[in-house]
mmCIF file of C-alpha atoms in Angstrom:
data_model
loop_
_atom_site.group_PDB
_atom_site.id
_atom_site.type_symbol
_atom_site.label_atom_id
_atom_site.label_comp_id
_atom_site.label_asym_id
_atom_site.label_seq_id
_atom_site.Cartn_x
_atom_site.Cartn_y
_atom_site.Cartn_z
ATOM 1 C CA MET P 63 -45.252 30.932 -27.311
ATOM 2 C CA ASN P 64 -45.922 27.683 -27.905
ATOM 3 C CA LEU P 65 -43.794 25.156 -25.840
ATOM 4 C CA SER P 66 -44.180 21.275 -26.485
ATOM 5 C CA ALA P 67 -44.643 19.240 -23.271
ATOM 6 C CA SER P 68 -41.100 17.426 -24.006
ATOM 7 C CA THR P 69 -39.422 21.359 -24.194
ATOM 8 C CA TYR P 70 -41.202 21.921 -21.284
ATOM 9 C CA PHE P 71 -40.343 18.881 -19.080
ATOM 10 C CA LEU P 72 -36.555 18.953 -20.422
ATOM 11 C CA GLY P 73 -36.430 22.459 -19.771
ATOM 12 C CA ASN P 74 -37.428 21.912 -16.037
ATOM 13 C CA LEU P 75 -35.284 18.962 -15.584
ATOM 14 C CA VAL P 76 -32.007 21.122 -16.536
ATOM 15 C CA ALA P 77 -33.076 24.074 -14.537
ATOM 16 C CA ASN P 78 -33.679 22.034 -11.469
ATOM 17 C CA HIS P 79 -30.190 20.321 -11.513
ATOM 18 C CA THR P 80 -28.093 23.019 -12.586
ATOM 19 C CA LYS P 81 -25.098 21.319 -10.224
ATOM 20 C CA LEU P 82 -25.370 18.225 -11.974
ATOM 21 C CA TRP P 83 -25.221 19.783 -15.493
ATOM 22 C CA ILE P 84 -22.443 21.998 -14.519
ATOM 23 C CA LYS P 85 -20.674 18.644 -13.689
ATOM 24 C CA LEU P 86 -21.696 16.974 -17.064
ATOM 25 C CA GLY P 87 -20.581 20.228 -18.967
ATOM 26 C CA ASN P 88 -17.094 19.832 -17.035
ATOM 27 C CA ALA P 89 -16.690 16.266 -18.025
ATOM 28 C CA GLU P 90 -17.545 17.087 -21.771
ATOM 29 C CA THR P 91 -14.713 19.815 -21.490
ATOM 30 C CA VAL P 92 -12.213 16.881 -19.906
ATOM 31 C CA LEU P 93 -13.033 14.469 -22.783
ATOM 32 C CA LEU P 94 -12.794 17.037 -25.528
ATOM 33 C CA LYS P 95 -9.319 18.667 -24.141
ATOM 34 C CA PRO P 96 -7.475 17.202 -27.113
ATOM 35 C CA ASP P 97 -9.685 18.910 -29.354
ATOM 36 C CA LEU P 98 -9.943 22.131 -27.415
ATOM 37 C CA GLN P 99 -6.196 22.812 -26.975
ATOM 38 C CA ASN P 100 -5.968 24.685 -30.547
ATOM 39 C CA ILE P 101 -9.287 26.476 -30.061
ATOM 40 C CA HIS P 102 -8.974 29.860 -28.686
ATOM 41 C CA VAL P 103 -11.523 32.773 -27.749
ATOM 42 C CA GLN P 104 -10.284 35.615 -30.004
ATOM 43 C CA ASN P 105 -12.498 38.927 -30.290
ATOM 44 C CA PRO P 106 -15.633 37.657 -28.782
ATOM 45 C CA ILE P 107 -18.483 39.857 -29.789
ATOM 46 C CA TYR P 108 -21.124 40.690 -27.364
ATOM 47 C CA VAL P 109 -24.731 42.556 -28.501
ATOM 48 C CA CYS P 110 -25.857 43.922 -25.398
ATOM 49 C CA GLY P 111 -28.599 46.671 -25.240
ATOM 50 C CA LEU P 112 -32.026 47.141 -23.417
ATOM 51 C CA ALA P 113 -34.568 44.994 -25.030
ATOM 52 C CA ARG P 114 -36.388 46.291 -28.066
ATOM 53 C CA SER P 115 -33.507 48.382 -29.301
ATOM 54 C CA GLY P 116 -32.464 46.715 -32.330
ATOM 55 C CA SER P 117 -30.115 43.716 -30.675
ATOM 56 C CA THR P 118 -32.031 40.919 -32.354
ATOM 57 C CA ILE P 119 -31.514 42.792 -35.976
ATOM 58 C CA ILE P 120 -27.791 42.946 -35.323
ATOM 59 C CA LEU P 121 -27.522 39.428 -33.915
ATOM 60 C CA GLU P 122 -29.114 37.838 -36.902
ATOM 61 C CA THR P 123 -27.251 39.976 -39.392
ATOM 62 C CA LEU P 124 -23.697 39.281 -37.803
ATOM 63 C CA ALA P 125 -24.606 35.487 -37.129
ATOM 64 C CA SER P 126 -24.980 35.303 -40.909
ATOM 65 C CA ILE P 127 -21.350 35.521 -41.735
ATOM 66 C CA PRO P 128 -19.460 32.537 -42.087
ATOM 67 C CA ASP P 129 -17.229 31.521 -39.220
ATOM 68 C CA ILE P 130 -19.528 33.244 -36.533
ATOM 69 C CA ALA P 131 -20.809 30.998 -33.861
ATOM 70 C CA SER P 132 -23.617 32.040 -31.567
ATOM 71 C CA HIS P 133 -26.388 30.208 -29.714
ATOM 72 C CA ARG P 134 -29.546 28.948 -31.245
ATOM 73 C CA TYR P 135 -33.050 27.898 -30.255
ATOM 74 C CA GLN P 136 -32.296 24.649 -30.717
ATOM 75 C CA ASP P 137 -29.580 24.798 -27.981
ATOM 76 C CA PHE P 138 -32.312 25.038 -25.346
ATOM 77 C CA PRO P 139 -32.369 23.138 -23.071
ATOM 78 C CA PHE P 140 -29.082 21.413 -23.022
ATOM 79 C CA LEU P 141 -26.829 24.523 -23.076
ATOM 80 C CA PHE P 142 -24.403 23.166 -20.324
ATOM 81 C CA THR P 143 -23.182 20.431 -22.788
ATOM 82 C CA PRO P 144 -23.006 22.468 -26.083
ATOM 83 C CA TYR P 145 -20.955 19.830 -28.104
ATOM 84 C CA TRP P 146 -22.732 16.773 -27.309
ATOM 85 C CA TRP P 147 -26.024 18.138 -27.804
ATOM 86 C CA ASN P 148 -25.180 19.708 -31.084
ATOM 87 C CA SER P 149 -23.477 16.310 -32.096
ATOM 88 C CA LEU P 150 -26.791 14.548 -31.461
ATOM 89 C CA LEU P 151 -28.922 17.110 -33.160
ATOM 90 C CA SER P 152 -26.539 16.666 -36.117
ATOM 91 C CA VAL P 153 -27.232 12.799 -35.963
ATOM 92 C CA MET P 154 -30.901 13.350 -35.678
ATOM 93 C CA GLY P 155 -31.159 15.702 -38.744
ATOM 94 C CA LYS P 156 -32.474 19.171 -39.097
ATOM 95 C CA LYS P 157 -36.048 19.816 -37.911
ATOM 96 C CA ASN P 158 -38.453 22.715 -37.852
ATOM 97 C CA ALA P 159 -36.908 24.340 -40.539
ATOM 98 C CA HIS P 160 -39.890 26.229 -41.085
ATOM 99 C CA LYS P 161 -39.925 29.566 -39.878
ATOM 100 C CA LYS P 162 -42.441 31.312 -38.104
ATOM 101 C CA GLU P 163 -42.729 34.796 -36.390
ATOM 102 C CA ARG P 164 -41.590 35.212 -32.646
ATOM 103 C CA ALA P 165 -43.669 35.493 -29.656
ATOM 104 C CA HIS P 166 -42.940 39.462 -29.922
ATOM 105 C CA GLY P 167 -45.127 39.618 -33.020
ATOM 106 C CA ASP P 168 -42.538 42.249 -34.531
ATOM 107 C CA GLY P 169 -42.246 40.508 -37.823
ATOM 108 C CA ILE P 170 -39.096 38.759 -37.084
ATOM 109 C CA LEU P 171 -39.344 35.101 -38.346
ATOM 110 C CA VAL P 172 -37.395 32.211 -36.631
ATOM 111 C CA ASN P 173 -37.040 28.761 -36.549
ATOM 112 C CA SER P 174 -34.868 26.008 -34.071
ATOM 113 C CA GLU P 175 -31.528 27.297 -36.045
ATOM 114 C CA SER P 176 -31.952 30.828 -35.685
ATOM 115 C CA PRO P 177 -29.816 32.965 -33.351
ATOM 116 C CA GLU P 178 -31.163 33.691 -29.880
ATOM 117 C CA ALA P 179 -29.964 34.762 -26.369
ATOM 118 C CA MET P 180 -29.233 31.966 -24.501
ATOM 119 C CA GLU P 181 -26.175 32.329 -22.144
ATOM 120 C CA GLU P 182 -28.253 33.834 -19.320
ATOM 121 C CA MET P 183 -29.009 30.221 -18.268
ATOM 122 C CA LEU P 184 -25.065 29.907 -17.577
ATOM 123 C CA TRP P 185 -24.947 33.357 -15.687
ATOM 124 C CA MET P 186 -27.735 32.259 -13.389
ATOM 125 C CA ALA P 187 -26.145 28.922 -12.656
ATOM 126 C CA PHE P 188 -23.256 30.557 -11.189
ATOM 127 C CA PHE P 189 -24.253 33.772 -9.939
ATOM 128 C CA SER P 190 -27.103 33.319 -7.318
ATOM 129 C CA GLN P 191 -27.587 37.053 -6.961
ATOM 130 C CA LEU P 192 -28.848 37.841 -10.247
ATOM 131 C CA HIS P 193 -32.347 38.636 -10.917
ATOM 132 C CA SER P 194 -32.977 38.020 -7.023
ATOM 133 C CA GLU P 195 -34.018 41.845 -6.768
ATOM 134 C CA ARG P 196 -32.297 41.911 -3.469
ATOM 135 C CA THR P 197 -28.817 43.086 -4.463
ATOM 136 C CA SER P 198 -27.059 44.658 -7.211
ATOM 137 C CA GLU P 199 -26.121 42.561 -10.267
ATOM 138 C CA LEU P 200 -23.526 44.670 -11.191
ATOM 139 C CA LEU P 201 -20.215 42.727 -12.123
ATOM 140 C CA ASN P 202 -17.129 44.775 -12.643
ATOM 141 C CA GLU P 203 -13.520 44.148 -13.222
ATOM 142 C CA ASN P 204 -12.922 43.126 -9.989
ATOM 143 C CA THR P 205 -15.207 40.325 -9.881
ATOM 144 C CA GLU P 206 -13.618 37.179 -9.509
ATOM 145 C CA GLN P 207 -15.597 33.673 -10.133
ATOM 146 C CA LYS P 208 -12.999 31.282 -11.201
ATOM 147 C CA ALA P 209 -15.450 28.126 -11.611
ATOM 148 C CA PHE P 210 -17.717 30.136 -14.086
ATOM 149 C CA GLU P 211 -14.888 31.861 -15.801
ATOM 150 C CA ALA P 212 -13.410 28.552 -16.801
ATOM 151 C CA PHE P 213 -16.603 26.973 -17.338
ATOM 152 C CA TYR P 214 -17.705 29.814 -19.654
ATOM 153 C CA THR P 215 -14.382 29.859 -21.492
ATOM 154 C CA SER P 216 -14.386 26.179 -22.044
ATOM 155 C CA HIS P 217 -18.431 26.631 -23.134
ATOM 156 C CA ILE P 218 -17.518 29.123 -25.986
ATOM 157 C CA LYS P 219 -14.688 26.861 -26.974
ATOM 158 C CA LYS P 220 -16.911 23.811 -27.147
ATOM 159 C CA LEU P 221 -19.483 25.987 -29.013
ATOM 160 C CA LEU P 222 -16.675 27.041 -31.478
ATOM 161 C CA LEU P 223 -15.834 23.171 -32.189
ATOM 162 C CA ALA P 224 -19.308 22.314 -32.598
ATOM 163 C CA ARG P 225 -20.121 24.946 -35.327
ATOM 164 C CA LYS P 226 -16.820 25.024 -36.858
ATOM 165 C CA ALA P 227 -16.211 28.554 -36.325
ATOM 166 C CA SER P 228 -13.670 30.710 -34.777
ATOM 167 C CA ARG P 229 -15.284 33.932 -33.646
ATOM 168 C CA TYR P 230 -17.995 33.788 -31.128
ATOM 169 C CA LEU P 231 -21.165 36.287 -31.025
ATOM 170 C CA SER P 232 -23.348 36.454 -28.155
ATOM 171 C CA LYS P 233 -26.648 38.569 -27.302
ATOM 172 C CA GLY P 234 -27.487 39.297 -24.110
ATOM 173 C CA ASN P 235 -29.427 42.169 -22.559
ATOM 174 C CA TYR P 236 -28.196 41.807 -19.257
ATOM 175 C CA ASN P 237 -24.645 41.769 -20.236
ATOM 176 C CA LEU P 238 -25.223 45.629 -20.036
ATOM 177 C CA THR P 239 -24.081 45.143 -16.414
ATOM 178 C CA ARG P 240 -21.156 42.975 -16.723
ATOM 179 C CA MET P 241 -19.101 44.288 -19.670
ATOM 180 C CA ALA P 242 -16.161 45.162 -17.373
ATOM 181 C CA TYR P 243 -16.182 41.942 -16.178
ATOM 182 C CA ILE P 244 -16.366 40.287 -19.449
ATOM 183 C CA GLN P 245 -13.747 42.337 -20.596
ATOM 184 C CA ARG P 246 -11.569 40.963 -17.709
ATOM 185 C CA ILE P 247 -12.116 37.572 -18.954
ATOM 186 C CA PHE P 248 -11.645 38.139 -22.533
ATOM 187 C CA PRO P 249 -9.650 41.755 -23.141
ATOM 188 C CA ASP P 250 -10.183 41.740 -26.958
ATOM 189 C CA ALA P 251 -13.997 41.399 -26.622
ATOM 190 C CA ARG P 252 -16.130 43.992 -28.500
ATOM 191 C CA PHE P 253 -19.279 45.540 -27.311
ATOM 192 C CA ILE P 254 -22.005 46.461 -29.612
ATOM 193 C CA ILE P 255 -24.690 48.758 -27.620
ATOM 194 C CA PRO P 256 -27.697 49.370 -29.662
ATOM 195 C CA ILE P 257 -29.904 52.071 -28.123
ATOM 196 C CA ARG P 258 -33.108 53.811 -29.143
ATOM 197 C CA ASP P 259 -34.829 57.111 -28.773
ATOM 198 C CA PRO P 260 -36.353 56.805 -25.269
ATOM 199 C CA ILE P 261 -40.057 57.613 -26.387
ATOM 200 C CA THR P 262 -40.509 54.977 -29.216
ATOM 201 C CA HIS P 263 -38.023 52.716 -27.021
ATOM 202 C CA VAL P 264 -40.195 52.979 -24.058
ATOM 203 C CA GLU P 265 -43.600 52.873 -25.980
ATOM 204 C CA SER P 266 -42.148 49.417 -27.528
ATOM 205 C CA LEU P 267 -41.450 48.133 -24.277
ATOM 206 C CA VAL P 268 -44.677 48.871 -22.789
ATOM 207 C CA ARG P 269 -46.245 47.322 -26.065
ATOM 208 C CA GLN P 270 -44.362 44.042 -25.405
ATOM 209 C CA HIS P 271 -45.275 43.818 -22.009
ATOM 210 C CA LYS P 272 -48.883 43.799 -22.302
ATOM 211 C CA ARG P 273 -48.686 41.464 -25.117
ATOM 212 C CA PHE P 274 -46.245 38.788 -23.054
ATOM 213 C CA MET P 275 -49.145 39.856 -19.860
ATOM 214 C CA GLU P 276 -51.776 38.185 -22.212
ATOM 215 C CA ALA P 277 -49.733 35.253 -23.540
ATOM 216 C CA GLY P 278 -48.433 34.407 -20.133
ATOM 217 C CA SER P 279 -52.103 34.526 -18.546
ATOM 218 C CA ALA P 280 -53.150 31.947 -21.317
ATOM 219 C CA ASP P 281 -50.215 29.609 -20.475
ATOM 220 C CA ALA P 282 -48.439 29.162 -17.467
ATOM 221 C CA HIS P 283 -45.429 27.154 -19.059
ATOM 222 C CA ALA P 284 -44.619 29.968 -20.944
ATOM 223 C CA ILE P 285 -43.952 32.221 -17.862
ATOM 224 C CA ARG P 286 -41.534 29.187 -16.335
ATOM 225 C CA HIS P 287 -39.825 29.036 -19.597
ATOM 226 C CA MET P 288 -38.985 32.782 -19.387
ATOM 227 C CA ASP P 289 -37.675 31.965 -15.905
ATOM 228 C CA ILE P 290 -35.466 29.191 -16.943
ATOM 229 C CA THR P 291 -33.938 30.897 -20.056
ATOM 230 C CA GLY P 292 -33.527 34.254 -17.864
ATOM 231 C CA HIS P 293 -35.876 36.402 -19.855
ATOM 232 C CA PHE P 294 -37.406 39.035 -17.144
ATOM 233 C CA GLU P 295 -38.089 42.015 -19.484
ATOM 234 C CA PHE P 296 -41.882 41.444 -19.970
ATOM 235 C CA GLY P 297 -44.788 39.781 -18.806
ATOM 236 C CA GLN P 298 -45.667 38.161 -15.297
ATOM 237 C CA ASN P 299 -42.151 37.392 -14.305
ATOM 238 C CA ARG P 300 -40.739 40.991 -15.167
ATOM 239 C CA LYS P 301 -37.972 42.282 -12.894
ATOM 240 C CA ALA P 302 -36.135 45.497 -12.626
ATOM 241 C CA VAL P 303 -32.526 45.242 -13.168
ATOM 242 C CA HIS P 304 -30.797 46.432 -9.665
ATOM 243 C CA THR P 305 -27.409 48.207 -10.602
ATOM 244 C CA GLY P 306 -26.652 49.079 -7.150
ATOM 245 C CA ASP P 307 -28.738 52.073 -6.620
ATOM 246 C CA ASP P 308 -31.552 51.077 -4.280
ATOM 247 C CA ALA P 309 -33.421 54.478 -4.645
ATOM 248 C CA GLN P 310 -33.662 54.170 -8.477
ATOM 249 C CA PHE P 311 -34.412 50.626 -8.261
ATOM 250 C CA GLN P 312 -37.351 51.011 -5.939
ATOM 251 C CA GLU P 313 -38.542 53.707 -8.162
ATOM 252 C CA ILE P 314 -38.875 51.662 -10.908
ATOM 253 C CA VAL P 315 -40.689 48.642 -8.949
ATOM 254 C CA THR P 316 -42.748 50.771 -7.040
ATOM 255 C CA SER P 317 -44.008 52.626 -10.748
ATOM 256 C CA TRP P 318 -44.767 49.064 -11.861
ATOM 257 C CA LYS P 319 -46.421 47.837 -8.856
ATOM 258 C CA ASN P 320 -48.794 50.942 -9.328
ATOM 259 C CA GLY P 321 -49.763 50.346 -13.218
ATOM 260 C CA ASP P 322 -47.241 53.176 -14.641
ATOM 261 C CA ASP P 323 -45.388 51.072 -17.129
ATOM 262 C CA VAL P 324 -44.505 54.133 -19.002
ATOM 263 C CA ARG P 325 -42.945 55.668 -15.843
ATOM 264 C CA GLY P 326 -41.104 52.582 -14.620
ATOM 265 C CA PHE P 327 -39.738 51.641 -18.279
ATOM 266 C CA ALA P 328 -38.418 55.216 -18.850
ATOM 267 C CA LEU P 329 -36.712 55.178 -15.348
ATOM 268 C CA GLN P 330 -35.172 51.823 -16.195
ATOM 269 C CA TRP P 331 -33.918 53.383 -19.586
ATOM 270 C CA ASN P 332 -32.551 56.284 -17.994
ATOM 271 C CA MET P 333 -30.687 54.220 -15.500
ATOM 272 C CA LEU P 334 -29.266 51.594 -17.433
ATOM 273 C CA TYR P 335 -27.979 53.962 -20.482
ATOM 274 C CA ARG P 336 -26.605 56.546 -18.000
ATOM 275 C CA LEU P 337 -24.553 53.375 -16.187
ATOM 276 C CA ILE P 338 -23.193 52.699 -19.883
ATOM 277 C CA TYR P 339 -22.225 55.967 -20.248
ATOM 278 C CA GLN P 340 -20.353 56.358 -17.066
ATOM 279 C CA GLN P 341 -18.668 52.987 -17.489
ATOM 280 C CA MET P 342 -17.277 54.015 -21.015
ATOM 281 C CA ILE P 343 -16.225 57.481 -19.367
ATOM 282 C CA ALA P 344 -14.638 55.794 -16.539
ATOM 283 C CA ASN P 345 -13.018 52.927 -18.042
ATOM 284 C CA LYS P 346 -11.061 54.066 -21.406
ATOM 285 C CA LYS P 347 -10.424 50.740 -22.483
ATOM 286 C CA LEU P 348 -13.859 49.533 -22.256
ATOM 287 C CA GLY P 349 -14.874 52.751 -23.923
ATOM 288 C CA LYS P 350 -12.718 51.540 -27.004
ATOM 289 C CA ALA P 351 -14.000 48.329 -27.039
ATOM 290 C CA CYS P 352 -17.887 49.738 -26.868
ATOM 291 C CA LEU P 353 -19.611 50.822 -30.363
ATOM 292 C CA VAL P 354 -23.006 52.451 -29.620
ATOM 293 C CA VAL P 355 -25.495 51.945 -32.306
ATOM 294 C CA PRO P 356 -28.593 54.173 -32.623
ATOM 295 C CA PHE P 357 -31.459 52.166 -33.822
ATOM 296 C CA GLU P 358 -32.492 55.090 -36.066
ATOM 297 C CA ASN P 359 -29.279 55.219 -37.884
ATOM 298 C CA LEU P 360 -29.601 51.326 -38.459
ATOM 299 C CA CYS P 361 -33.011 51.750 -40.062
ATOM 300 C CA ASP P 362 -32.056 54.967 -41.928
ATOM 301 C CA ALA P 363 -28.733 54.184 -42.963
ATOM 302 C CA PRO P 364 -28.449 50.354 -42.638
ATOM 303 C CA GLN P 365 -25.416 49.762 -44.964
ATOM 304 C CA ASP P 366 -23.372 52.543 -43.637
ATOM 305 C CA THR P 367 -24.266 51.460 -39.840
ATOM 306 C CA LEU P 368 -23.495 47.846 -40.909
ATOM 307 C CA THR P 369 -20.114 48.834 -42.202
ATOM 308 C CA HIS P 370 -19.250 50.450 -38.988
ATOM 309 C CA ILE P 371 -20.321 47.486 -36.867
ATOM 310 C CA LEU P 372 -18.119 45.233 -39.123
ATOM 311 C CA SER P 373 -15.020 47.315 -38.727
ATOM 312 C CA HIS P 374 -15.466 47.616 -34.992
ATOM 313 C CA CYS P 375 -15.626 43.716 -34.723
ATOM 314 C CA ASN P 376 -12.826 43.073 -36.909
ATOM 315 C CA LEU P 377 -15.101 41.270 -39.445
ATOM 316 C CA GLN P 378 -14.814 40.986 -42.844
ATOM 317 C CA ALA P 379 -18.003 40.639 -45.232
ATOM 318 C CA ASP P 380 -18.397 41.108 -49.332
ATOM 319 C CA GLU P 381 -20.162 43.959 -50.697
ATOM 320 C CA HIS P 382 -23.085 41.754 -52.014
ATOM 321 C CA TRP P 383 -23.514 40.665 -48.498
ATOM 322 C CA LEU P 384 -23.628 44.182 -47.089
ATOM 323 C CA ALA P 385 -26.054 45.266 -49.768
ATOM 324 C CA SER P 386 -28.465 42.275 -49.195
ATOM 325 C CA LYS P 387 -28.526 42.602 -45.380
ATOM 326 C CA ALA P 388 -29.057 46.373 -45.464
ATOM 327 C CA ALA P 389 -31.957 45.906 -47.976
ATOM 328 C CA THR P 390 -33.871 43.982 -45.104
ATOM 329 C CA ILE P 391 -33.458 46.521 -42.354
ATOM 330 C CA ARG P 392 -36.351 49.190 -42.196
ATOM 331 C CA ALA P 393 -38.109 51.110 -39.711
ATOM 332 C CA PRO P 394 -40.729 49.140 -38.123
ATOM 333 C CA SER P 395 -44.483 50.133 -39.810
ATOM 334 C CA TYR P 396 -46.367 47.620 -37.875
ATOM 335 C CA TYR P 397 -47.850 50.048 -35.337
ATOM 336 C CA THR P 398 -48.877 53.469 -34.841
ATOM 337 C CA SER P 399 -48.096 55.561 -31.713
ATOM 338 C CA SER P 400 -50.534 55.357 -28.677
ATOM 339 C CA LEU P 401 -48.583 57.403 -26.234
ATOM 340 C CA SER P 402 -50.272 60.498 -25.017
ATOM 341 C CA GLU P 403 -48.553 63.885 -24.954
ATOM 342 C CA VAL P 404 -48.288 63.735 -21.031
ATOM 343 C CA ASP P 405 -46.694 60.343 -21.744
ATOM 344 C CA LYS P 406 -43.769 61.843 -24.018
ATOM 345 C CA LYS P 407 -43.468 64.613 -21.650
ATOM 346 C CA LEU P 408 -42.965 62.162 -18.694
ATOM 347 C CA ILE P 409 -40.303 60.153 -20.795
ATOM 348 C CA ARG P 410 -38.172 63.422 -22.078
ATOM 349 C CA ASP P 411 -38.333 64.868 -18.545
ATOM 350 C CA ILE P 412 -36.828 61.480 -16.931
ATOM 351 C CA CYS P 413 -34.469 60.453 -20.069
ATOM 352 C CA GLY P 414 -33.774 63.870 -21.638
ATOM 353 C CA GLU P 415 -30.353 64.354 -20.249
ATOM 354 C CA THR P 416 -28.947 60.664 -20.565
ATOM 355 C CA ALA P 417 -30.484 60.678 -24.086
ATOM 356 C CA ALA P 418 -28.563 63.830 -25.045
ATOM 357 C CA LEU P 419 -25.515 62.122 -23.918
ATOM 358 C CA PHE P 420 -25.935 59.834 -26.786
ATOM 359 C CA GLY P 421 -26.886 62.377 -29.217
ATOM 360 C CA TYR P 422 -30.599 62.489 -28.908
#
């Protein structure tokens, strides 16, 4: 991850003064009130799955549909004032159009205009317990934070205005723990939940963690950037997600402290996807709003899978678009398995029952 000195400086400037930037964001909303009156947040789409589940592929595919607005790499660090910042960028002209492989080393090419998960910065500015590792991060239909809800709704409207779009698309791994709350804010929200066979999924998570550990040891600025943007999945700043079960949470943390990445990631996979299943069963309205997308189906039958996603999200796309996008999706072939049979058995023992609930 190569961060310029200016990006690092400005990122810290925003992160260290979030209250000020919230005020600036609210001032932007007031000044844009006439323009925002006729903009409505309708059927927002949330792609939320554990990292390495295929969420980026789904994000990039849906973001290519006209009339869809999503956050982009270029929105960092001035995320709190999206309209002003995008207006300035349009005056400055396009930069960094050349695509490069992202830090994950997974063959996905990105540039400043590529869609990306960015909104976690907003959530962290209003909810101090997020990623604290001291208490549950779970937000549900009973959660109420009026200041955030007003700011967040206006933020999306401003992004739609800046992009000249009518539908909002979000990617956020941690939104897994707040789907019911999001649905309370936006009752017609649609959720896409990518999932992956736990054996290959855990292996991918372990591989990425090692890669980010190496990158972080060579660049302390990269670690700080991950903190600011709310990416705690890998590397030196890795944090387990606390869903309210202290015992499960501590078991994950202890496994990682003991250097057992396989066990820790398997426990987290099981905890999060079991939570998703329980929420979908207990909350029928939420269950209907969710579409679980197996990574294997996306890779093996991309056109059919994309068709299901489009239908679930009330999106339209022509056959040429569908065929062209499907042709770019395939199973990863850039690595061979390094898990031992002991590791695989451990993952099956931990995740087997939950995986079976999703058809694995």
